[in-house]
CSV table of N, CA and C and ligand atoms in Angstrom, one decimal:
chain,number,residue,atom,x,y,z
A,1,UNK,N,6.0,8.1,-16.4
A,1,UNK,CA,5.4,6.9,-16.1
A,1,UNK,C,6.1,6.2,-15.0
A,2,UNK,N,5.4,5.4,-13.7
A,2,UNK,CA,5.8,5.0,-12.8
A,2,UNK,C,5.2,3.3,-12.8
A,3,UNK,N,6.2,2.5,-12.6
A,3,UNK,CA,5.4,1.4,-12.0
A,3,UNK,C,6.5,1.3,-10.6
A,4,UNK,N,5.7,0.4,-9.9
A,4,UNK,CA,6.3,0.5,-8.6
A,4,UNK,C,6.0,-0.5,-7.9
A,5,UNK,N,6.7,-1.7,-6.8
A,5,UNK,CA,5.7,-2.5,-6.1
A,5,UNK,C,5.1,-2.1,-4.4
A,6,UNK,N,4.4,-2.3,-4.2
A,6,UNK,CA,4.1,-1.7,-2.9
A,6,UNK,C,5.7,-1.8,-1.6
A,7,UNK,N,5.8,-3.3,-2.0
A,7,UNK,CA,7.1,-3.6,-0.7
A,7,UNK,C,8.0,-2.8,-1.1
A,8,UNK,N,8.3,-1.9,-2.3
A,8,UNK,CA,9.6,-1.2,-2.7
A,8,UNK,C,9.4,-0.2,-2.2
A,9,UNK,N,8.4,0.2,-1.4
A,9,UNK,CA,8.2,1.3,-0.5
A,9,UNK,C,8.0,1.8,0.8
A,10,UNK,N,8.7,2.5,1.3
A,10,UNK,CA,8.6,2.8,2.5
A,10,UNK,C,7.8,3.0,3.4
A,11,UNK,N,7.5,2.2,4.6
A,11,UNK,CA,6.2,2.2,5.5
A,11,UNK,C,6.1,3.0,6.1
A,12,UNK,N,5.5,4.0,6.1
A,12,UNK,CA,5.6,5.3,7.0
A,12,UNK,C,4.3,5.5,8.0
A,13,UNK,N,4.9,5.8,9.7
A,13,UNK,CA,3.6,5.7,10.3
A,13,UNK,C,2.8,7.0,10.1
A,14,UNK,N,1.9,6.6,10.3
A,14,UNK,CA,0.4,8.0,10.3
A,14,UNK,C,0.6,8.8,11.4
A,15,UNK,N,0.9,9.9,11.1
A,15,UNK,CA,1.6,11.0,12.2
A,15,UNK,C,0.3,12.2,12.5
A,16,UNK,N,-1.2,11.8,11.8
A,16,UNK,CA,-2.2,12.4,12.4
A,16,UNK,C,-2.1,12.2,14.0
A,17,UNK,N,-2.4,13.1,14.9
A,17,UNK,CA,-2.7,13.1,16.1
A,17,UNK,C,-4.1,12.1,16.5
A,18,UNK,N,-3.6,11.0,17.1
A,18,UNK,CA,-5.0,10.2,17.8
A,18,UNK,C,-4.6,8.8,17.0
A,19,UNK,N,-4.1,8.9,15.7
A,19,UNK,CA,-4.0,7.7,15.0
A,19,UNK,C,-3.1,6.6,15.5
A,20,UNK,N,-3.1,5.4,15.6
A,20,UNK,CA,-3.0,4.7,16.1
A,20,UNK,C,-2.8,2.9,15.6
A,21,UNK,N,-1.2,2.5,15.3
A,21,UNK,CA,-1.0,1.3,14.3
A,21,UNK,C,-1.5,1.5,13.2
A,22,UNK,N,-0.6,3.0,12.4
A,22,UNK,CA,-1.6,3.3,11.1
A,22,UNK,C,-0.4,3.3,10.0
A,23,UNK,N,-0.1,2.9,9.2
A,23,UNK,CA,1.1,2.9,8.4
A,23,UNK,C,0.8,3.4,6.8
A,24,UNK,N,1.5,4.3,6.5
A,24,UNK,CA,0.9,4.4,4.7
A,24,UNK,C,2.3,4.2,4.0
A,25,UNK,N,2.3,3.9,2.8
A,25,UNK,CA,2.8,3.9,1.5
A,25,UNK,C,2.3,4.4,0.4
A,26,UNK,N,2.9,5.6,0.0
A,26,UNK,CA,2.7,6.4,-0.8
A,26,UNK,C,3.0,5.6,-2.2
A,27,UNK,N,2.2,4.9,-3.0
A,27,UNK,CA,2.2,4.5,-3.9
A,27,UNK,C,2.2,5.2,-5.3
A,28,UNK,N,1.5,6.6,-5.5
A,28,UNK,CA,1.9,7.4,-6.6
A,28,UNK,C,1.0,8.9,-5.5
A,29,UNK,N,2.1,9.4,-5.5
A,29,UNK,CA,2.2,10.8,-5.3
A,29,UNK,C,2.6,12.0,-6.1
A,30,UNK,N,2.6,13.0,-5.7
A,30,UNK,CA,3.0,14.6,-6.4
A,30,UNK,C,4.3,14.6,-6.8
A,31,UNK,N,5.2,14.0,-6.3
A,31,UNK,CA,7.0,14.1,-7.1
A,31,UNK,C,6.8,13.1,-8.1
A,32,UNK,N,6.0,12.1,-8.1
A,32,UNK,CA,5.8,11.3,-9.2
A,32,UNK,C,5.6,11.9,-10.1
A,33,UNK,N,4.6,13.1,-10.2
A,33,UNK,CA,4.0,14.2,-11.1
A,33,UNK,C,2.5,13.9,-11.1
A,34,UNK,N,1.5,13.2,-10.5
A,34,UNK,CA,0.8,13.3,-10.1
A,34,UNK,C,0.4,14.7,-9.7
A,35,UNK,N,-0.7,15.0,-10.2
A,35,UNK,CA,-1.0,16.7,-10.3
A,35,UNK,C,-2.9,17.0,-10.2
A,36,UNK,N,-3.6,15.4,-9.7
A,36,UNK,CA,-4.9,15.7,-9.6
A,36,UNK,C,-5.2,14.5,-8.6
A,37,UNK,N,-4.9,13.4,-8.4
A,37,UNK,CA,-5.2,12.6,-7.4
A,37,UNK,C,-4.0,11.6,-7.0
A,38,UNK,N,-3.8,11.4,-5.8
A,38,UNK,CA,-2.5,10.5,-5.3
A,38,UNK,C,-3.6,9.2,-4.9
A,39,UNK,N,-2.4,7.9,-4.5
A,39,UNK,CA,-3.2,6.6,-4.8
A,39,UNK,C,-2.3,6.6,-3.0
A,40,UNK,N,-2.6,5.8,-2.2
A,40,UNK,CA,-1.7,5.7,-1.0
A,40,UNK,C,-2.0,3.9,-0.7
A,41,UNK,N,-1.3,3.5,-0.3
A,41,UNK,CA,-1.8,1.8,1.3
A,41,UNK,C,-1.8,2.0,2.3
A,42,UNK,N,-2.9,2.1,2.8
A,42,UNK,CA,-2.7,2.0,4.4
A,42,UNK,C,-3.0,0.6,4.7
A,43,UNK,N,-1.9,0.4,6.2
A,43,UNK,CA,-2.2,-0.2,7.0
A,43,UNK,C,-2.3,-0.1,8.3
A,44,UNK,N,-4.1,-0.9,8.6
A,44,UNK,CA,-3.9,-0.6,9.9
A,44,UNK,C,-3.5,-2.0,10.7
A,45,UNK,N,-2.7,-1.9,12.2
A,45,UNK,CA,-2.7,-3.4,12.9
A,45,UNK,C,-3.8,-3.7,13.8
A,46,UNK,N,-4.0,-4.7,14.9
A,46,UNK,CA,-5.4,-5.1,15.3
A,46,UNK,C,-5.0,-3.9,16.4
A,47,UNK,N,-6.5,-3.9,16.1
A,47,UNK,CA,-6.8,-2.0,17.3
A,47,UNK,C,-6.1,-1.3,17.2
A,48,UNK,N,-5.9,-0.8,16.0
A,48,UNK,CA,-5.8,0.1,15.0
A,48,UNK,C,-6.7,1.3,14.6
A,49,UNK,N,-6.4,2.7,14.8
A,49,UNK,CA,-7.5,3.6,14.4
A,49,UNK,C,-6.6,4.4,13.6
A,50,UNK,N,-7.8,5.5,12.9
A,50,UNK,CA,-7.3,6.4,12.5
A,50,UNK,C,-8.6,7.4,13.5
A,51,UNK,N,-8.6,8.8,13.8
A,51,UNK,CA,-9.5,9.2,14.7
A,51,UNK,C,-10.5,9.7,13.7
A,52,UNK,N,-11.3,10.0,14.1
A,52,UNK,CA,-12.8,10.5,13.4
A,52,UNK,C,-12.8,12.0,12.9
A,53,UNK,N,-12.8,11.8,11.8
A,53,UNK,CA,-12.6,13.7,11.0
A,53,UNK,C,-13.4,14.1,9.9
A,54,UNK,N,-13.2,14.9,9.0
A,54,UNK,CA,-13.5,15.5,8.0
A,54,UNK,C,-12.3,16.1,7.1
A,55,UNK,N,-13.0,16.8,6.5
A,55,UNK,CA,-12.1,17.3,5.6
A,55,UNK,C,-13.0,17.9,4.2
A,56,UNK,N,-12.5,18.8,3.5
A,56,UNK,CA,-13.6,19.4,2.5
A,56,UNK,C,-12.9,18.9,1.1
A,57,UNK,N,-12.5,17.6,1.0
A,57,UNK,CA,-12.6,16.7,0.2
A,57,UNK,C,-12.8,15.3,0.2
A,58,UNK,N,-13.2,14.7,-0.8
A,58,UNK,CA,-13.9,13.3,-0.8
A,58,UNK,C,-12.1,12.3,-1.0
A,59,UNK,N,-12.5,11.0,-0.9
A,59,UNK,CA,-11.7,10.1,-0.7
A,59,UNK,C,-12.2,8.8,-0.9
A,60,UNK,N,-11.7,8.3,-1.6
A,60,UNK,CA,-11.9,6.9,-2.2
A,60,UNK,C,-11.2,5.3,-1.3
A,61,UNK,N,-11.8,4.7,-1.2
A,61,UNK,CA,-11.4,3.6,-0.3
A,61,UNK,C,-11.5,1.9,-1.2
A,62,UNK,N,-10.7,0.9,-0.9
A,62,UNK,CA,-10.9,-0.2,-1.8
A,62,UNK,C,-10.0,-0.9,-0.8
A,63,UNK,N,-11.1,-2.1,-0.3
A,63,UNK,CA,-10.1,-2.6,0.9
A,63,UNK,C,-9.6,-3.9,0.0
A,64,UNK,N,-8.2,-4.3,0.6
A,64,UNK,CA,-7.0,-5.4,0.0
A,64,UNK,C,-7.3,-6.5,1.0
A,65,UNK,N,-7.2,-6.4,2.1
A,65,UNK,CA,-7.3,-7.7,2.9
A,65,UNK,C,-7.3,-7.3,4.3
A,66,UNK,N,-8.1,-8.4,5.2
A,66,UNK,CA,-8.2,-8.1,6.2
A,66,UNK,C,-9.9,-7.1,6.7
A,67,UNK,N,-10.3,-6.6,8.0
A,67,UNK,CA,-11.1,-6.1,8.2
A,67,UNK,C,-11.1,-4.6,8.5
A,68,UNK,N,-11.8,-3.9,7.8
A,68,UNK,CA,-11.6,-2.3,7.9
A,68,UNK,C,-13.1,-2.1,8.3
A,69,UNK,N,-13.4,-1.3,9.8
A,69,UNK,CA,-14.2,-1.0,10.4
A,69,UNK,C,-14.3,0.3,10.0
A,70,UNK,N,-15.3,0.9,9.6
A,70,UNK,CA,-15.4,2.3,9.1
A,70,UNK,C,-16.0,2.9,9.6
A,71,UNK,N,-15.9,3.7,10.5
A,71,UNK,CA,-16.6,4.9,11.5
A,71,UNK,C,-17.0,5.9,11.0
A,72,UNK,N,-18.4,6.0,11.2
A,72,UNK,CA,-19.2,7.2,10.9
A,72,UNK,C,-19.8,7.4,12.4
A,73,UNK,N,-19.3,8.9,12.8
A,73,UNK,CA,-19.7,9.4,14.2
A,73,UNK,C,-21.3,10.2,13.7
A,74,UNK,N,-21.8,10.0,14.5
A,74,UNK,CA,-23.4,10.7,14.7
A,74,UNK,C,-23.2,12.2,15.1
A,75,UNK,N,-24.6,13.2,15.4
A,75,UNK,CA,-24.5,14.1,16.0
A,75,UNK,C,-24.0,13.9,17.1
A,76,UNK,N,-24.9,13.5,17.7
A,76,UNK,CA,-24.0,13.6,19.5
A,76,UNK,C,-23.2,11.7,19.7
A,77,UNK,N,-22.3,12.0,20.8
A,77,UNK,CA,-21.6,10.9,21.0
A,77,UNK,C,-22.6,10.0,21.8
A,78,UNK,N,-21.9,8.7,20.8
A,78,UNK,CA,-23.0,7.1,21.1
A,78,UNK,C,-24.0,7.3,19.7
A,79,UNK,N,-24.5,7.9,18.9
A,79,UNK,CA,-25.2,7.5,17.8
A,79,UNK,C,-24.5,7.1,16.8
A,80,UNK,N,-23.4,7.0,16.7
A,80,UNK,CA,-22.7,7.0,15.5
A,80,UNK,C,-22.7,5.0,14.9
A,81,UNK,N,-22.2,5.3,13.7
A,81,UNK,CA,-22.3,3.4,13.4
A,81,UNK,C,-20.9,3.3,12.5
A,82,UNK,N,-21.0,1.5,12.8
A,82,UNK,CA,-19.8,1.3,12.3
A,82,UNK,C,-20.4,-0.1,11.1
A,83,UNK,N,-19.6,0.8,9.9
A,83,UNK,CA,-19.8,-0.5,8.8
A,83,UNK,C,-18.2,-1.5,8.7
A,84,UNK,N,-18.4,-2.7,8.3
A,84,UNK,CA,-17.2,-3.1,8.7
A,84,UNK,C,-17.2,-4.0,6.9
A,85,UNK,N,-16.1,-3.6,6.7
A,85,UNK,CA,-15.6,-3.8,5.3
A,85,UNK,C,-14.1,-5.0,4.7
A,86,UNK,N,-14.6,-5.9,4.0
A,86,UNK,CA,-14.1,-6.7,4.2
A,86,UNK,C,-12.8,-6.3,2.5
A,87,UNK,N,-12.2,-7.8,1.7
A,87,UNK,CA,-11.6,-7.4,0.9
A,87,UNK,C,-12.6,-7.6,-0.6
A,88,UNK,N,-12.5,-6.6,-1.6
A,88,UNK,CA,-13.1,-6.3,-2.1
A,88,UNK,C,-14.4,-5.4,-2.2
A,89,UNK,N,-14.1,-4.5,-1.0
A,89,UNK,CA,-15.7,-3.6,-0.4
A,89,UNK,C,-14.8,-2.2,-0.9
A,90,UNK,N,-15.8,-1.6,-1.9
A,90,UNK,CA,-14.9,-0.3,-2.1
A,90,UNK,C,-15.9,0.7,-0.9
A,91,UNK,N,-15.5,2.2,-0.7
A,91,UNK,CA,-16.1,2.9,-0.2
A,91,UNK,C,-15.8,4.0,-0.7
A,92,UNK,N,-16.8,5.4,-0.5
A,92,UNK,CA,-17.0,6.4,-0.9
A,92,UNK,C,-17.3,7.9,-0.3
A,93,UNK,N,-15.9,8.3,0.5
A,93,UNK,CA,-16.5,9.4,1.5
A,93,UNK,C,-16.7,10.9,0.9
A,94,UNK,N,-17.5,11.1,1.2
A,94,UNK,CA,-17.8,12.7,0.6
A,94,UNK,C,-17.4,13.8,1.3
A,95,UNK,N,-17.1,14.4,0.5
A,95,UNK,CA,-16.4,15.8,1.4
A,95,UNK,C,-17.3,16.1,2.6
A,96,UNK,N,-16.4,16.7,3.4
A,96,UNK,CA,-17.1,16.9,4.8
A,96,UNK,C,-18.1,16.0,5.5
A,97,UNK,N,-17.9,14.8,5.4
A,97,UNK,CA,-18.8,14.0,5.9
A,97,UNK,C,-17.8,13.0,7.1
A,98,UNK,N,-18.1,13.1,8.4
A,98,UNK,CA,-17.2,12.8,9.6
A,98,UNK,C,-16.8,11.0,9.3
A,99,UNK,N,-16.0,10.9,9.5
A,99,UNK,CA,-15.1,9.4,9.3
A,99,UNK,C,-14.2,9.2,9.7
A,100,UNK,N,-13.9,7.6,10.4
A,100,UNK,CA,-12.5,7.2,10.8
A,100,UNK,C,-13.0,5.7,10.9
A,101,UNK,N,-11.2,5.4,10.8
A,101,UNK,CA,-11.4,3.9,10.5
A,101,UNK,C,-10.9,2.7,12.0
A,102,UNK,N,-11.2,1.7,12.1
A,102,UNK,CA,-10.2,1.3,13.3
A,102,UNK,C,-10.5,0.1,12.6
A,103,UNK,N,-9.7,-1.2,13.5
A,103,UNK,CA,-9.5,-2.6,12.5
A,103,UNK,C,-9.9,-3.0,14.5
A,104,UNK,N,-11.0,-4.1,14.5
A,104,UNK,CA,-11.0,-5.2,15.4
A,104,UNK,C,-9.5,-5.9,16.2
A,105,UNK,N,-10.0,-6.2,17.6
A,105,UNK,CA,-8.5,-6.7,18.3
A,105,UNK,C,-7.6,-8.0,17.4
A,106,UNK,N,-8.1,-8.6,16.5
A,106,UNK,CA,-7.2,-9.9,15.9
A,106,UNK,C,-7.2,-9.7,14.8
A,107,UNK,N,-7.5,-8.8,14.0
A,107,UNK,CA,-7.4,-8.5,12.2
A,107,UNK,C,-6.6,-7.1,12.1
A,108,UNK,N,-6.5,-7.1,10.9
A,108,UNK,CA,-5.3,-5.7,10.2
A,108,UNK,C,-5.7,-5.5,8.8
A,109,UNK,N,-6.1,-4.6,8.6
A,109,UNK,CA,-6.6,-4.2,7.7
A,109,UNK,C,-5.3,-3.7,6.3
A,110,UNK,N,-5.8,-4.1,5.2
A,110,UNK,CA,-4.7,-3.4,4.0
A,110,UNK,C,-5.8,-2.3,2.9
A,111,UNK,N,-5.3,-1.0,3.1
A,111,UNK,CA,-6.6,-0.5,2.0
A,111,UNK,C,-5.8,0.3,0.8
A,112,UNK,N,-6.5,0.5,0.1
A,112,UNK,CA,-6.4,1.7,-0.8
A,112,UNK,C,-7.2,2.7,-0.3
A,113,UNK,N,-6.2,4.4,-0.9
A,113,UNK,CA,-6.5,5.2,-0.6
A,113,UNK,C,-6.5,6.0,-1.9
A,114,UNK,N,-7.8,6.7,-2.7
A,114,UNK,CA,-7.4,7.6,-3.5
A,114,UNK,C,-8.4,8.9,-2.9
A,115,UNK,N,-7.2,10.1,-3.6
A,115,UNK,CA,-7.3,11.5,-3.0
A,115,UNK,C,-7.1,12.3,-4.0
A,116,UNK,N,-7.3,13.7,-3.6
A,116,UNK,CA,-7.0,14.3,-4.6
A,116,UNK,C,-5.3,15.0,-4.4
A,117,UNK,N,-5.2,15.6,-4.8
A,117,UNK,CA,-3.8,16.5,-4.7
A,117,UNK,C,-3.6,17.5,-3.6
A,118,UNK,N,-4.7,18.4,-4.1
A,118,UNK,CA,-5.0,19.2,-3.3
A,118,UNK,C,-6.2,19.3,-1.9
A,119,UNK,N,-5.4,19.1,-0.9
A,119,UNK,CA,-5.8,18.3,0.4
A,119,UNK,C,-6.5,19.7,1.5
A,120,UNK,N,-7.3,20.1,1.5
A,120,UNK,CA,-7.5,21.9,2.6
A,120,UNK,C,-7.5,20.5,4.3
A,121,UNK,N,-7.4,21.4,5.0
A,121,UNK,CA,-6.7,20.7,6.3
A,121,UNK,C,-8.1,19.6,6.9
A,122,UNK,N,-7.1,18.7,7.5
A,122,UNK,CA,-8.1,17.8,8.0
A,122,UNK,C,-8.7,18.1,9.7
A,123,UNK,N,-9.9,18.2,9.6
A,123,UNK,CA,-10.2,18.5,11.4
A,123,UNK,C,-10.9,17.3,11.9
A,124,UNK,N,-10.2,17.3,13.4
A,124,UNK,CA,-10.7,16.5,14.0
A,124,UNK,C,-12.3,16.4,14.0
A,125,UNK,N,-13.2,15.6,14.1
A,125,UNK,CA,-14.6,16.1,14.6
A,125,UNK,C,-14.8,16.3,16.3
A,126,UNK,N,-14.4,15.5,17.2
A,126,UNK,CA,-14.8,16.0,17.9
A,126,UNK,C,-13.3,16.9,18.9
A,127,UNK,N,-12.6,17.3,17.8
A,127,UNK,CA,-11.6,18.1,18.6
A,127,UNK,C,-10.8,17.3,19.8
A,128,UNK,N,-10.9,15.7,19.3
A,128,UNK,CA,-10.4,15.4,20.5
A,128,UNK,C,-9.0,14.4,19.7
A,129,UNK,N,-8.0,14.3,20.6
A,129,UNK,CA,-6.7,12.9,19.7
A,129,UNK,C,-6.5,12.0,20.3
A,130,UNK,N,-7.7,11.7,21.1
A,130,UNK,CA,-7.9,10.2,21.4
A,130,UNK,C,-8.5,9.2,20.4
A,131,UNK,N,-7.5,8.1,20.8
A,131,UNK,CA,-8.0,6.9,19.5
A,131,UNK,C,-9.5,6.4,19.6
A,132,UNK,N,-9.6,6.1,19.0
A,132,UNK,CA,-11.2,5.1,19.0
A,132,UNK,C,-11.4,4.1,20.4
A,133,UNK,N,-12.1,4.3,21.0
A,133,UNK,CA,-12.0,2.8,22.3
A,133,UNK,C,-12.9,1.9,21.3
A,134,UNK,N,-11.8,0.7,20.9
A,134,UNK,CA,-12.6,-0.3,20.2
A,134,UNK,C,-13.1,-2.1,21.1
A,135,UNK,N,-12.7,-2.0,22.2
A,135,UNK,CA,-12.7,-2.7,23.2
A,135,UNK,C,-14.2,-3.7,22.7
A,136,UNK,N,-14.4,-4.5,22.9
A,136,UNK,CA,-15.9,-5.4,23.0
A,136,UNK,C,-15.9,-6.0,22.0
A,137,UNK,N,-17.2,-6.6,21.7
A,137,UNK,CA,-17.6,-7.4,20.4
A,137,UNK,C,-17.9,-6.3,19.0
A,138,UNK,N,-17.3,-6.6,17.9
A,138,UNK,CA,-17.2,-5.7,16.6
A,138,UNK,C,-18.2,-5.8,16.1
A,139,UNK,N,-19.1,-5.0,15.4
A,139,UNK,CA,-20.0,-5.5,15.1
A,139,UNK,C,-20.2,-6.5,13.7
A,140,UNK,N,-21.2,-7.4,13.2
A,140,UNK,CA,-20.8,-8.3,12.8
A,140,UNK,C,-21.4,-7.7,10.9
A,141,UNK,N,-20.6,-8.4,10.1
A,141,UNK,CA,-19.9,-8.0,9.0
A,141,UNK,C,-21.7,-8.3,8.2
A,142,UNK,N,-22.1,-6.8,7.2
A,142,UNK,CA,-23.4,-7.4,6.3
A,142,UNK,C,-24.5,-6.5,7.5
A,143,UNK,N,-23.6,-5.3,7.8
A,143,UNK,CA,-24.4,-3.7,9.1
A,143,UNK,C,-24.7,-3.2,7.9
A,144,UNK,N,-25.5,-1.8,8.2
A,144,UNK,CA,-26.0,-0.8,7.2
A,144,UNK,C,-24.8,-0.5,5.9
A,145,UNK,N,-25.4,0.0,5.4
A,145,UNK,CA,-24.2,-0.1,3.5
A,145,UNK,C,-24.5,1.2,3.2
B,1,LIG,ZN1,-10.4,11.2,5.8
């Protein structure tokens, strides 16, 4: 049994390639003995990404505070949309389905992250480790769900 507070933990940056003002806290992981799904916090700061990927497992999201922009890229570049998630918006990504997050120029996002254990590698989607260009007007909160 673990109880733990978030601040008793160490803020570690997001060392994915592309990611960008991305910080996690491993809140209950595998040395814990966690042996089917880890719990994490990310944070992101303003213009903040994580880049746009996949992965052939699903992932659970529950935002804490602040604004989390959630990137879903299209087939080709420029279709893609962005739902923007405020606190109390859970989300639900499904394996292999392309995603990345970024936070607007004046907000910072705090989320939950649940996963499984067993993680098979994450790929970029468009093979690229450039951040998100989030530059302009965000789009405005109450987009497609
Ligand atoms: Zn992911």
């Amino acid at each position: 049994m673990k109880v733990v507070h978030a601040e008793q933990l160490a803020s570690e940056p997001v060392r994915e390639p592309g990611a960008k003002g991305a910080s996690i806290r491993r809140l209950i992981d595998t040395p814990d003995g966690a042996d089917r799904f880890v719990m994490s916090l990310f944070e992101l700061a303003p213009k903040g990404s994580t880049p746009p990927h996949y992965h052939d497992w699903e992932h659970e999201i529950f935002v804490l505070s602040g604004k989390l922009q959630l990137e879903l890229p299209g087939e080709k570049p420029g279709t893609g949309r962005t739902i923007v998630l405020t606190a109390g918006d859970a989300a639900f990504i499904p394996r292999n389905e392309p995603h990345g997050f970024t936070t607007p120029p004046n907000d910072r996002a705090r989320f939950l992250v649940i996963a499984p254990t067993d993680r098979p590698p994450i790929r970029n989607v468009f093979l690229s480790d450039d951040p998100y260009e989030i530059e302009g007007q965000p789009p405005a909160k109450g987009g497609e769900r």
